[in-house]
mmCIF file of C-alpha atoms in Angstrom:
data_model
loop_
_atom_site.group_PDB
_atom_site.id
_atom_site.type_symbol
_atom_site.label_atom_id
_atom_site.label_comp_id
_atom_site.label_asym_id
_atom_site.label_seq_id
_atom_site.Cartn_x
_atom_site.Cartn_y
_atom_site.Cartn_z
ATOM 1 C CA MET L 18 -17.728 -13.857 5.288
ATOM 2 C CA THR L 19 -14.591 -15.337 6.775
ATOM 3 C CA ALA L 20 -11.087 -15.233 5.394
ATOM 4 C CA ALA L 21 -11.389 -18.931 4.804
ATOM 5 C CA ASP L 22 -14.351 -18.371 2.521
ATOM 6 C CA ALA L 23 -11.975 -16.523 0.218
ATOM 7 C CA ASP L 24 -9.286 -19.192 0.287
ATOM 8 C CA GLY L 25 -9.073 -21.068 -2.962
ATOM 9 C CA THR L 26 -7.914 -24.465 -3.997
ATOM 10 C CA GLN L 27 -4.331 -25.467 -3.512
ATOM 11 C CA GLY L 28 -2.203 -23.074 -5.505
ATOM 12 C CA SER L 29 1.477 -22.480 -6.005
ATOM 13 C CA ALA L 30 2.999 -24.826 -3.523
ATOM 14 C CA PRO L 31 6.643 -25.537 -4.290
ATOM 15 C CA GLY L 32 6.678 -27.064 -7.730
ATOM 16 C CA GLY L 33 3.158 -25.843 -8.547
ATOM 17 C CA THR L 34 1.952 -23.498 -11.249
ATOM 18 C CA PRO L 35 3.261 -19.943 -10.873
ATOM 19 C CA GLY L 36 0.727 -17.341 -9.804
ATOM 20 C CA GLY L 37 0.395 -13.790 -10.996
ATOM 21 C CA ILE L 38 -2.649 -11.582 -11.573
ATOM 22 C CA ARG L 39 -3.770 -9.656 -14.637
ATOM 23 C CA PHE L 40 -6.603 -7.171 -14.896
ATOM 24 C CA ASP L 41 -7.640 -6.649 -18.509
ATOM 25 C CA GLY L 42 -9.919 -3.614 -18.871
ATOM 26 C CA VAL L 43 -11.879 -4.511 -15.735
ATOM 27 C CA THR L 44 -14.904 -2.313 -15.028
ATOM 28 C CA VAL L 45 -17.186 -2.772 -12.031
ATOM 29 C CA ALA L 46 -20.399 -0.815 -11.627
ATOM 30 C CA TYR L 47 -23.381 -0.745 -9.318
ATOM 31 C CA GLY L 48 -26.235 0.580 -11.428
ATOM 32 C CA ARG L 49 -24.919 3.784 -12.989
ATOM 33 C CA SER L 50 -22.146 4.182 -10.426
ATOM 34 C CA VAL L 51 -18.783 3.034 -11.811
ATOM 35 C CA VAL L 52 -16.517 2.003 -8.934
ATOM 36 C CA LEU L 53 -13.673 0.565 -11.039
ATOM 37 C CA ASP L 54 -13.111 1.991 -14.494
ATOM 38 C CA SER L 55 -11.229 0.208 -17.321
ATOM 39 C CA PHE L 56 -8.607 -1.142 -14.932
ATOM 40 C CA ASP L 57 -5.450 -2.623 -16.478
ATOM 41 C CA LEU L 58 -2.713 -3.997 -14.207
ATOM 42 C CA THR L 59 -0.369 -6.976 -14.102
ATOM 43 C CA VAL L 60 1.048 -8.454 -10.895
ATOM 44 C CA GLU L 61 3.973 -10.719 -11.699
ATOM 45 C CA PRO L 62 4.429 -14.135 -10.032
ATOM 46 C CA GLY L 63 6.074 -13.590 -6.651
ATOM 47 C CA GLU L 64 5.521 -9.825 -6.721
ATOM 48 C CA VAL L 65 3.992 -7.712 -3.955
ATOM 49 C CA MET L 66 1.747 -5.092 -5.537
ATOM 50 C CA ALA L 67 0.214 -2.455 -3.272
ATOM 51 C CA LEU L 68 -3.011 -0.777 -4.304
ATOM 52 C CA LEU L 69 -2.727 2.643 -2.686
ATOM 53 C CA GLY L 70 -5.357 5.340 -2.674
ATOM 54 C CA PRO L 71 -7.922 7.239 -0.622
ATOM 55 C CA SER L 72 -11.276 5.810 0.432
ATOM 56 C CA GLY L 73 -13.515 5.277 -2.578
ATOM 57 C CA SER L 74 -10.637 5.073 -5.042
ATOM 58 C CA GLY L 75 -11.542 1.554 -6.230
ATOM 59 C CA LYS L 76 -8.697 -0.373 -4.640
ATOM 60 C CA THR L 77 -10.831 -2.735 -2.547
ATOM 61 C CA THR L 78 -13.169 -3.285 -5.507
ATOM 62 C CA ALA L 79 -10.164 -4.385 -7.581
ATOM 63 C CA LEU L 80 -9.164 -6.857 -4.874
ATOM 64 C CA ARG L 81 -12.722 -8.184 -4.602
ATOM 65 C CA ALA L 82 -12.794 -8.679 -8.370
ATOM 66 C CA VAL L 83 -9.763 -10.968 -8.025
ATOM 67 C CA ALA L 84 -11.388 -12.792 -5.115
ATOM 68 C CA GLY L 85 -14.597 -13.313 -7.075
ATOM 69 C CA PHE L 86 -16.857 -11.339 -4.746
ATOM 70 C CA VAL L 87 -17.830 -8.826 -7.435
ATOM 71 C CA GLN L 88 -18.506 -9.533 -11.093
ATOM 72 C CA PRO L 89 -17.081 -7.120 -13.694
ATOM 73 C CA VAL L 90 -19.492 -5.617 -16.201
ATOM 74 C CA ALA L 91 -16.558 -5.513 -18.644
ATOM 75 C CA GLY L 92 -13.039 -6.904 -18.835
ATOM 76 C CA ARG L 93 -11.377 -10.087 -17.610
ATOM 77 C CA VAL L 94 -9.417 -11.222 -14.545
ATOM 78 C CA PHE L 95 -6.596 -13.735 -14.895
ATOM 79 C CA ILE L 96 -4.732 -15.674 -12.177
ATOM 80 C CA GLY L 97 -1.665 -17.640 -13.224
ATOM 81 C CA GLY L 98 -2.602 -17.083 -16.863
ATOM 82 C CA ARG L 99 -6.045 -18.645 -16.326
ATOM 83 C CA ASP L 100 -9.206 -16.641 -16.960
ATOM 84 C CA VAL L 101 -11.054 -16.763 -13.619
ATOM 85 C CA THR L 102 -13.648 -14.069 -14.340
ATOM 86 C CA ALA L 103 -16.551 -16.525 -14.207
ATOM 87 C CA LEU L 104 -15.135 -18.852 -11.533
ATOM 88 C CA PRO L 105 -16.492 -18.899 -7.967
ATOM 89 C CA PRO L 106 -14.093 -17.785 -5.201
ATOM 90 C CA HIS L 107 -13.267 -21.285 -3.936
ATOM 91 C CA ARG L 108 -11.903 -22.314 -7.354
ATOM 92 C CA ARG L 109 -9.497 -19.384 -7.809
ATOM 93 C CA GLY L 110 -6.493 -20.587 -5.792
ATOM 94 C CA ILE L 111 -6.415 -17.557 -3.500
ATOM 95 C CA GLY L 112 -5.954 -16.801 0.187
ATOM 96 C CA MET L 113 -7.440 -13.649 1.675
ATOM 97 C CA VAL L 114 -6.919 -11.703 4.890
ATOM 98 C CA VAL L 115 -9.222 -8.847 5.883
ATOM 99 C CA GLN L 116 -8.870 -6.212 8.579
ATOM 100 C CA GLN L 117 -11.489 -7.738 10.918
ATOM 101 C CA TYR L 118 -9.525 -11.047 11.248
ATOM 102 C CA ALA L 119 -12.822 -13.070 11.003
ATOM 103 C CA LEU L 120 -11.702 -15.829 13.356
ATOM 104 C CA PHE L 121 -14.257 -18.262 14.750
ATOM 105 C CA PRO L 122 -14.423 -17.463 18.485
ATOM 106 C CA HIS L 123 -15.510 -20.996 19.487
ATOM 107 C CA MET L 124 -12.567 -22.645 17.683
ATOM 108 C CA ARG L 125 -9.018 -22.957 18.927
ATOM 109 C CA VAL L 126 -6.234 -21.446 16.848
ATOM 110 C CA ALA L 127 -5.324 -24.748 15.184
ATOM 111 C CA ASP L 128 -8.934 -25.383 14.206
ATOM 112 C CA ASN L 129 -9.282 -21.876 12.773
ATOM 113 C CA VAL L 130 -6.200 -22.457 10.627
ATOM 114 C CA ALA L 131 -7.456 -25.872 9.530
ATOM 115 C CA PHE L 132 -10.907 -24.601 8.567
ATOM 116 C CA GLY L 133 -10.063 -23.746 4.947
ATOM 117 C CA LEU L 134 -8.383 -27.102 4.412
ATOM 118 C CA ARG L 135 -11.333 -29.021 5.838
ATOM 119 C CA ALA L 136 -13.815 -26.963 3.788
ATOM 120 C CA ARG L 137 -11.935 -28.049 0.676
ATOM 121 C CA LYS L 138 -11.892 -31.664 1.778
ATOM 122 C CA ALA L 139 -8.110 -31.845 1.987
ATOM 123 C CA PRO L 140 -6.875 -35.303 3.071
ATOM 124 C CA TRP L 141 -7.366 -35.510 6.845
ATOM 125 C CA ALA L 142 -3.986 -37.136 7.415
ATOM 126 C CA GLY L 143 -2.157 -34.144 5.928
ATOM 127 C CA ILE L 144 -4.052 -31.365 7.711
ATOM 128 C CA PRO L 145 -2.115 -31.327 11.033
ATOM 129 C CA ALA L 146 1.214 -30.942 9.225
ATOM 130 C CA ARG L 147 -0.135 -28.127 7.035
ATOM 131 C CA VAL L 148 -1.547 -26.335 10.095
ATOM 132 C CA ALA L 149 1.730 -26.718 11.991
ATOM 133 C CA GLU L 150 3.655 -25.396 8.984
ATOM 134 C CA ALA L 151 1.448 -22.298 8.673
ATOM 135 C CA LEU L 152 1.569 -21.557 12.413
ATOM 136 C CA GLU L 153 5.339 -21.963 12.473
ATOM 137 C CA MET L 154 5.683 -19.636 9.514
ATOM 138 C CA THR L 155 3.679 -16.926 11.287
ATOM 139 C CA GLY L 156 5.292 -17.414 14.690
ATOM 140 C CA MET L 157 2.113 -18.765 16.289
ATOM 141 C CA ALA L 158 3.046 -22.429 16.852
ATOM 142 C CA ALA L 159 3.004 -22.004 20.647
ATOM 143 C CA TYR L 160 -0.590 -20.718 20.568
ATOM 144 C CA ALA L 161 -2.256 -23.582 18.685
ATOM 145 C CA ARG L 162 -4.492 -24.580 21.635
ATOM 146 C CA ARG L 163 -5.658 -21.072 22.537
ATOM 147 C CA TYR L 164 -8.938 -19.414 21.636
ATOM 148 C CA PRO L 165 -9.033 -16.091 19.722
ATOM 149 C CA ARG L 166 -10.185 -14.244 22.867
ATOM 150 C CA GLU L 167 -6.905 -15.237 24.525
ATOM 151 C CA LEU L 168 -4.820 -13.522 21.841
ATOM 152 C CA SER L 169 -3.791 -9.922 21.211
ATOM 153 C CA GLY L 170 -4.902 -8.121 18.059
ATOM 154 C CA GLY L 171 -1.550 -8.723 16.414
ATOM 155 C CA GLN L 172 -1.654 -12.422 17.289
ATOM 156 C CA GLN L 173 -5.176 -12.759 15.895
ATOM 157 C CA GLN L 174 -4.011 -11.207 12.648
ATOM 158 C CA ARG L 175 -1.143 -13.709 12.462
ATOM 159 C CA VAL L 176 -3.654 -16.530 12.843
ATOM 160 C CA ALA L 177 -5.750 -15.083 10.014
ATOM 161 C CA ILE L 178 -2.642 -14.967 7.829
ATOM 162 C CA ALA L 179 -1.734 -18.546 8.824
ATOM 163 C CA ARG L 180 -5.220 -19.696 7.787
ATOM 164 C CA ALA L 181 -4.815 -18.059 4.381
ATOM 165 C CA LEU L 182 -1.355 -19.586 3.900
ATOM 166 C CA ALA L 183 -2.363 -23.102 5.008
ATOM 167 C CA ILE L 184 -4.030 -23.795 1.662
ATOM 168 C CA ARG L 185 -0.803 -22.792 -0.142
ATOM 169 C CA PRO L 186 -2.454 -20.242 -2.422
ATOM 170 C CA GLN L 187 -1.202 -18.969 -5.749
ATOM 171 C CA VAL L 188 -2.285 -15.486 -4.754
ATOM 172 C CA LEU L 189 -2.562 -13.823 -1.349
ATOM 173 C CA LEU L 190 -5.001 -10.923 -1.046
ATOM 174 C CA LEU L 191 -4.527 -8.553 1.898
ATOM 175 C CA ASP L 192 -7.275 -5.980 2.460
ATOM 176 C CA GLU L 193 -6.117 -3.320 4.954
ATOM 177 C CA PRO L 194 -4.774 -6.140 7.173
ATOM 178 C CA LEU L 195 -3.057 -3.851 9.686
ATOM 179 C CA SER L 196 -5.525 -0.985 9.967
ATOM 180 C CA ALA L 197 -7.049 -2.256 13.230
ATOM 181 C CA LEU L 198 -3.659 -2.495 14.973
ATOM 182 C CA ASP L 199 -1.949 0.201 17.004
ATOM 183 C CA ALA L 200 1.227 1.834 15.688
ATOM 184 C CA GLN L 201 3.663 -0.456 17.522
ATOM 185 C CA LEU L 202 1.884 -3.661 16.483
ATOM 186 C CA ARG L 203 1.575 -2.385 12.937
ATOM 187 C CA SER L 204 5.315 -1.791 12.727
ATOM 188 C CA GLY L 205 6.037 -5.305 13.983
ATOM 189 C CA MET L 206 3.563 -6.890 11.573
ATOM 190 C CA LEU L 207 5.099 -5.025 8.638
ATOM 191 C CA GLY L 208 8.370 -6.749 9.444
ATOM 192 C CA GLU L 209 6.626 -10.110 9.711
ATOM 193 C CA LEU L 210 4.866 -9.678 6.365
ATOM 194 C CA ALA L 211 8.169 -8.763 4.725
ATOM 195 C CA ARG L 212 9.731 -11.906 6.193
ATOM 196 C CA LEU L 213 6.837 -14.056 4.999
ATOM 197 C CA HIS L 214 7.252 -12.706 1.494
ATOM 198 C CA ARG L 215 10.903 -13.763 1.507
ATOM 199 C CA GLU L 216 9.871 -17.256 2.591
ATOM 200 C CA LEU L 217 7.138 -17.499 -0.074
ATOM 201 C CA PRO L 218 8.868 -16.150 -3.178
ATOM 202 C CA ASP L 219 6.360 -17.713 -5.628
ATOM 203 C CA VAL L 220 3.196 -16.263 -4.080
ATOM 204 C CA SER L 221 1.828 -13.105 -5.685
ATOM 205 C CA VAL L 222 0.523 -10.608 -3.131
ATOM 206 C CA LEU L 223 -2.082 -7.918 -3.780
ATOM 207 C CA TYR L 224 -2.019 -5.549 -0.801
ATOM 208 C CA VAL L 225 -4.761 -2.935 -0.399
ATOM 209 C CA THR L 226 -3.920 0.021 1.837
ATOM 210 C CA HIS L 227 -4.414 3.746 2.247
ATOM 211 C CA ASP L 228 -1.230 3.898 4.354
ATOM 212 C CA GLN L 229 1.750 5.105 2.335
ATOM 213 C CA VAL L 230 4.277 3.735 4.861
ATOM 214 C CA GLU L 231 2.896 0.211 4.458
ATOM 215 C CA ALA L 232 3.028 0.504 0.674
ATOM 216 C CA LEU L 233 6.558 1.942 0.612
ATOM 217 C CA THR L 234 7.792 -0.685 3.090
ATOM 218 C CA LEU L 235 6.325 -3.843 1.595
ATOM 219 C CA ALA L 236 5.620 -3.380 -2.089
ATOM 220 C CA ASP L 237 7.788 -4.229 -5.065
ATOM 221 C CA ARG L 238 5.515 -1.866 -7.011
ATOM 222 C CA ILE L 239 2.695 0.476 -6.069
ATOM 223 C CA ALA L 240 -0.444 1.124 -8.116
ATOM 224 C CA VAL L 241 -1.820 4.556 -7.178
ATOM 225 C CA MET L 242 -5.594 4.789 -7.544
ATOM 226 C CA ASP L 243 -8.125 7.597 -7.369
ATOM 227 C CA ARG L 244 -11.749 7.965 -8.420
ATOM 228 C CA ALA L 245 -12.058 4.402 -9.726
ATOM 229 C CA ARG L 246 -9.006 4.668 -11.975
ATOM 230 C CA LEU L 247 -5.360 3.708 -11.996
ATOM 231 C CA ARG L 248 -3.385 6.966 -11.874
ATOM 232 C CA ASP L 249 0.211 5.769 -11.690
ATOM 233 C CA CYS L 250 2.260 2.617 -11.190
ATOM 234 C CA GLY L 251 5.921 2.057 -10.413
ATOM 235 C CA THR L 252 8.443 1.021 -7.797
ATOM 236 C CA PRO L 253 8.298 2.835 -4.457
ATOM 237 C CA GLN L 254 11.549 4.603 -5.345
ATOM 238 C CA GLU L 255 10.233 5.750 -8.739
ATOM 239 C CA LEU L 256 6.980 7.099 -7.358
ATOM 240 C CA TYR L 257 8.667 8.798 -4.417
ATOM 241 C CA ARG L 258 11.654 10.320 -6.174
ATOM 242 C CA ARG L 259 10.181 11.008 -9.614
ATOM 243 C CA PRO L 260 6.369 11.155 -9.389
ATOM 244 C CA ALA L 261 4.592 11.677 -12.703
ATOM 245 C CA THR L 262 1.591 13.576 -11.348
ATOM 246 C CA GLU L 263 0.654 15.989 -8.587
ATOM 247 C CA PHE L 264 -1.678 13.376 -7.113
ATOM 248 C CA THR L 265 1.085 10.772 -6.877
ATOM 249 C CA ALA L 266 3.493 13.308 -5.404
ATOM 250 C CA SER L 267 1.044 14.340 -2.700
ATOM 251 C CA PHE L 268 -0.289 10.876 -1.868
ATOM 252 C CA VAL L 269 2.957 8.880 -1.928
ATOM 253 C CA GLY L 270 5.086 10.407 0.809
ATOM 254 C CA GLY L 271 3.688 13.926 0.896
ATOM 255 C CA ALA L 272 5.300 16.821 -0.964
ATOM 256 C CA ASN L 273 5.634 20.544 -1.412
ATOM 257 C CA LEU L 274 3.874 21.313 -4.697
ATOM 258 C CA LEU L 275 4.993 24.755 -5.785
ATOM 259 C CA PRO L 276 3.602 26.609 -8.839
ATOM 260 C CA VAL L 277 6.472 27.708 -11.077
ATOM 261 C CA ALA L 278 7.022 29.434 -14.399
ATOM 262 C CA VAL L 279 9.384 27.562 -16.703
ATOM 263 C CA GLU L 280 12.180 29.593 -18.299
ATOM 264 C CA ARG L 281 15.282 28.633 -20.217
ATOM 265 C CA GLY L 282 17.833 27.275 -17.761
ATOM 266 C CA CYS L 283 15.678 27.671 -14.667
ATOM 267 C CA VAL L 284 12.226 27.844 -13.170
ATOM 268 C CA ARG L 285 10.879 30.753 -11.184
ATOM 269 C CA PHE L 286 8.927 30.393 -7.953
ATOM 270 C CA ALA L 287 7.525 33.439 -6.111
ATOM 271 C CA GLY L 288 9.915 35.610 -8.099
ATOM 272 C CA THR L 289 12.966 33.507 -7.192
ATOM 273 C CA PRO L 290 14.905 31.668 -9.941
ATOM 274 C CA LEU L 291 15.577 28.011 -9.132
ATOM 275 C CA THR L 292 17.700 25.353 -10.811
ATOM 276 C CA VAL L 293 16.102 21.928 -11.178
ATOM 277 C CA ALA L 294 16.155 18.971 -13.551
ATOM 278 C CA GLY L 295 14.390 19.411 -16.892
ATOM 279 C CA GLY L 296 10.981 18.101 -17.819
ATOM 280 C CA ALA L 297 8.822 21.061 -18.862
ATOM 281 C CA VAL L 298 8.655 23.277 -21.936
ATOM 282 C CA PRO L 299 10.135 26.792 -21.517
ATOM 283 C CA GLY L 300 7.534 29.530 -21.527
ATOM 284 C CA GLY L 301 4.905 27.421 -19.756
ATOM 285 C CA SER L 302 3.876 26.640 -16.218
ATOM 286 C CA ALA L 303 4.473 23.545 -14.131
ATOM 287 C CA THR L 304 4.462 22.343 -10.564
ATOM 288 C CA LEU L 305 7.690 21.792 -8.677
ATOM 289 C CA CYS L 306 7.688 18.791 -6.327
ATOM 290 C CA VAL L 307 10.094 18.941 -3.376
ATOM 291 C CA ARG L 308 9.835 16.501 -0.465
ATOM 292 C CA PRO L 309 9.854 18.180 2.988
ATOM 293 C CA HIS L 310 12.814 16.094 4.151
ATOM 294 C CA ALA L 311 14.889 17.486 1.247
ATOM 295 C CA VAL L 312 14.368 21.086 2.378
ATOM 296 C CA ARG L 313 17.140 22.412 4.618
ATOM 297 C CA LEU L 314 17.484 25.430 6.885
ATOM 298 C CA GLY L 315 20.063 28.090 5.953
ATOM 299 C CA ASP L 316 21.711 29.397 2.805
ATOM 300 C CA GLY L 317 22.472 27.090 -0.086
ATOM 301 C CA PRO L 318 21.403 26.235 -3.636
ATOM 302 C CA ASN L 319 17.848 27.222 -4.509
ATOM 303 C CA ALA L 320 17.515 29.504 -1.495
ATOM 304 C CA LEU L 321 14.000 30.584 -0.497
ATOM 305 C CA ARG L 322 13.348 33.394 1.997
ATOM 306 C CA GLY L 323 10.201 33.347 4.069
ATOM 307 C CA VAL L 324 8.496 33.670 7.436
ATOM 308 C CA VAL L 325 7.671 30.756 9.740
ATOM 309 C CA ARG L 326 3.931 30.122 10.024
ATOM 310 C CA GLU L 327 4.137 27.200 12.440
ATOM 311 C CA THR L 328 6.677 24.924 14.119
ATOM 312 C CA GLN L 329 5.774 21.383 15.190
ATOM 313 C CA TRP L 330 8.052 19.185 17.273
ATOM 314 C CA ARG L 331 7.724 15.533 16.200
ATOM 315 C CA GLY L 332 10.297 13.898 18.408
ATOM 316 C CA ALA L 333 13.155 13.151 16.027
ATOM 317 C CA THR L 334 12.278 16.073 13.750
ATOM 318 C CA HIS L 335 10.797 19.545 13.637
ATOM 319 C CA ARG L 336 8.238 20.320 10.934
ATOM 320 C CA LEU L 337 8.427 23.946 9.827
ATOM 321 C CA SER L 338 5.676 25.529 7.749
ATOM 322 C CA VAL L 339 7.162 28.611 6.069
ATOM 323 C CA ASP L 340 5.358 31.279 4.048
ATOM 324 C CA VAL L 341 7.342 31.976 0.872
ATOM 325 C CA GLY L 342 5.658 34.594 -1.289
ATOM 326 C CA GLY L 343 2.227 33.564 -0.074
ATOM 327 C CA HIS L 344 2.847 29.827 -0.551
ATOM 328 C CA PRO L 345 3.397 27.366 2.328
ATOM 329 C CA VAL L 346 6.644 25.399 2.164
ATOM 330 C CA ALA L 347 7.134 22.487 4.596
ATOM 331 C CA ALA L 348 10.541 21.432 5.877
ATOM 332 C CA ASP L 349 11.233 18.359 8.015
ATOM 333 C CA LEU L 350 14.425 19.105 9.926
ATOM 334 C CA PRO L 351 16.444 17.020 12.399
ATOM 335 C CA ASP L 352 15.510 17.863 15.990
ATOM 336 C CA LEU L 353 16.701 21.433 16.580
ATOM 337 C CA ARG L 354 17.898 22.713 19.945
ATOM 338 C CA ASP L 355 16.718 26.220 19.100
ATOM 339 C CA ALA L 356 13.982 25.877 16.510
ATOM 340 C CA PRO L 357 12.619 29.046 14.881
ATOM 341 C CA GLY L 358 9.080 29.991 15.909
ATOM 342 C CA ALA L 359 6.087 31.607 14.268
ATOM 343 C CA GLY L 360 6.959 34.986 12.788
ATOM 344 C CA ASP L 361 10.712 34.332 12.488
ATOM 345 C CA ALA L 362 12.368 35.086 9.154
ATOM 346 C CA VAL L 363 14.254 32.080 7.775
ATOM 347 C CA VAL L 364 16.103 30.928 4.671
ATOM 348 C CA LEU L 365 15.418 27.462 3.238
ATOM 349 C CA HIS L 366 17.230 25.670 0.429
ATOM 350 C CA PHE L 367 17.195 22.387 -1.483
ATOM 351 C CA ALA L 368 19.496 20.625 -3.933
ATOM 352 C CA PRO L 369 18.526 20.685 -7.646
ATOM 353 C CA GLU L 370 18.534 16.883 -7.796
ATOM 354 C CA ASP L 371 15.945 16.737 -4.989
ATOM 355 C CA ALA L 372 13.237 18.453 -7.052
ATOM 356 C CA VAL L 373 11.176 17.321 -10.008
ATOM 357 C CA LEU L 374 8.750 19.103 -12.331
ATOM 358 C CA VAL L 375 5.282 17.607 -12.851
ATOM 359 C CA PRO L 376 2.453 18.871 -15.075
ATOM 360 C CA THR L 377 0.238 21.409 -13.374
ATOM 361 C CA GLY L 378 -3.138 20.013 -12.388
ATOM 362 C CA SER L 379 -2.118 16.397 -13.018
ATOM 363 C CA GLY L 380 -3.734 13.810 -10.797
ATOM 364 C CA ALA L 381 -7.137 13.447 -9.146
ATOM 365 C CA GLY L 382 -10.019 14.059 -11.447
ATOM 366 C CA ASP L 383 -7.931 14.187 -14.627
ATOM 367 C CA GLU L 384 -9.221 12.251 -17.570
#
């Protein structure tokens, strides 16, 4: 299957019908194996929604349900307010980009970009202008006469995106589009995708990734998925600063998840009283979420005393793993001239506003 096979009819060109996606109780199963379970989600017109989760979480299945490559056993899929559940892919008004690029090696760049338009019998006279527009938008206008083998991986991915955009889709589906690129190319392409979104404010984007940096960088909202279900949904800032579950806290940005006892006026971790924002009933237990970058070295509010297990130098930062009462606490600190080493006693602290309580055991596997 090529990306062009997923491209739909002409969608939300300027002045066209607004896009948007809605999953209404969508369930997908293969035999007795449920791979997407009662999935409800709305992507607003012009919004970038990232589906974030580990392998096997159901995120790619959700995207394929929008594309029309899998048929739900229950529920409905809507694009632009239109029920497309029973429609074939080419009638859904979508563009799709996959991680393998799927360019035709025997075709020049311009012909690859034009393929979707020709397959849909677009007027021949208008195709060159549409191709030129898409290549200009993706910064590939100077490469129109080249073959895919003459391009870098990042350039090939731009061509795949140009091909999806040439049909002017209502909805753009991106399935791990940067996973095959090295770190430097990936960073550059993230910037390009963000720019494209600004230039195409009416196109709804569904972006599948397991990379939290991509999701935090690009998405207006993130849907966190695990074990075929939607676990959480919110803006990147909401999910990062105030996660609702342990799974969200650990998967979106990484976190220290510390078991605490909840008392009136404070929580207690490893025998140490701490002051944090409310959110749990006194007399019970909860999990305290503190991001490693919020943990500081030295005395201060919410001081924790421990022994360094490991020190990792990461260029701009040092990552300390500290044993506090038998629990590992990670701290990401600005590059230290004299970083403590394994076995050193240290004091860590964090501000009350940098911690949040979440229910113990919330997240993966919960029903």
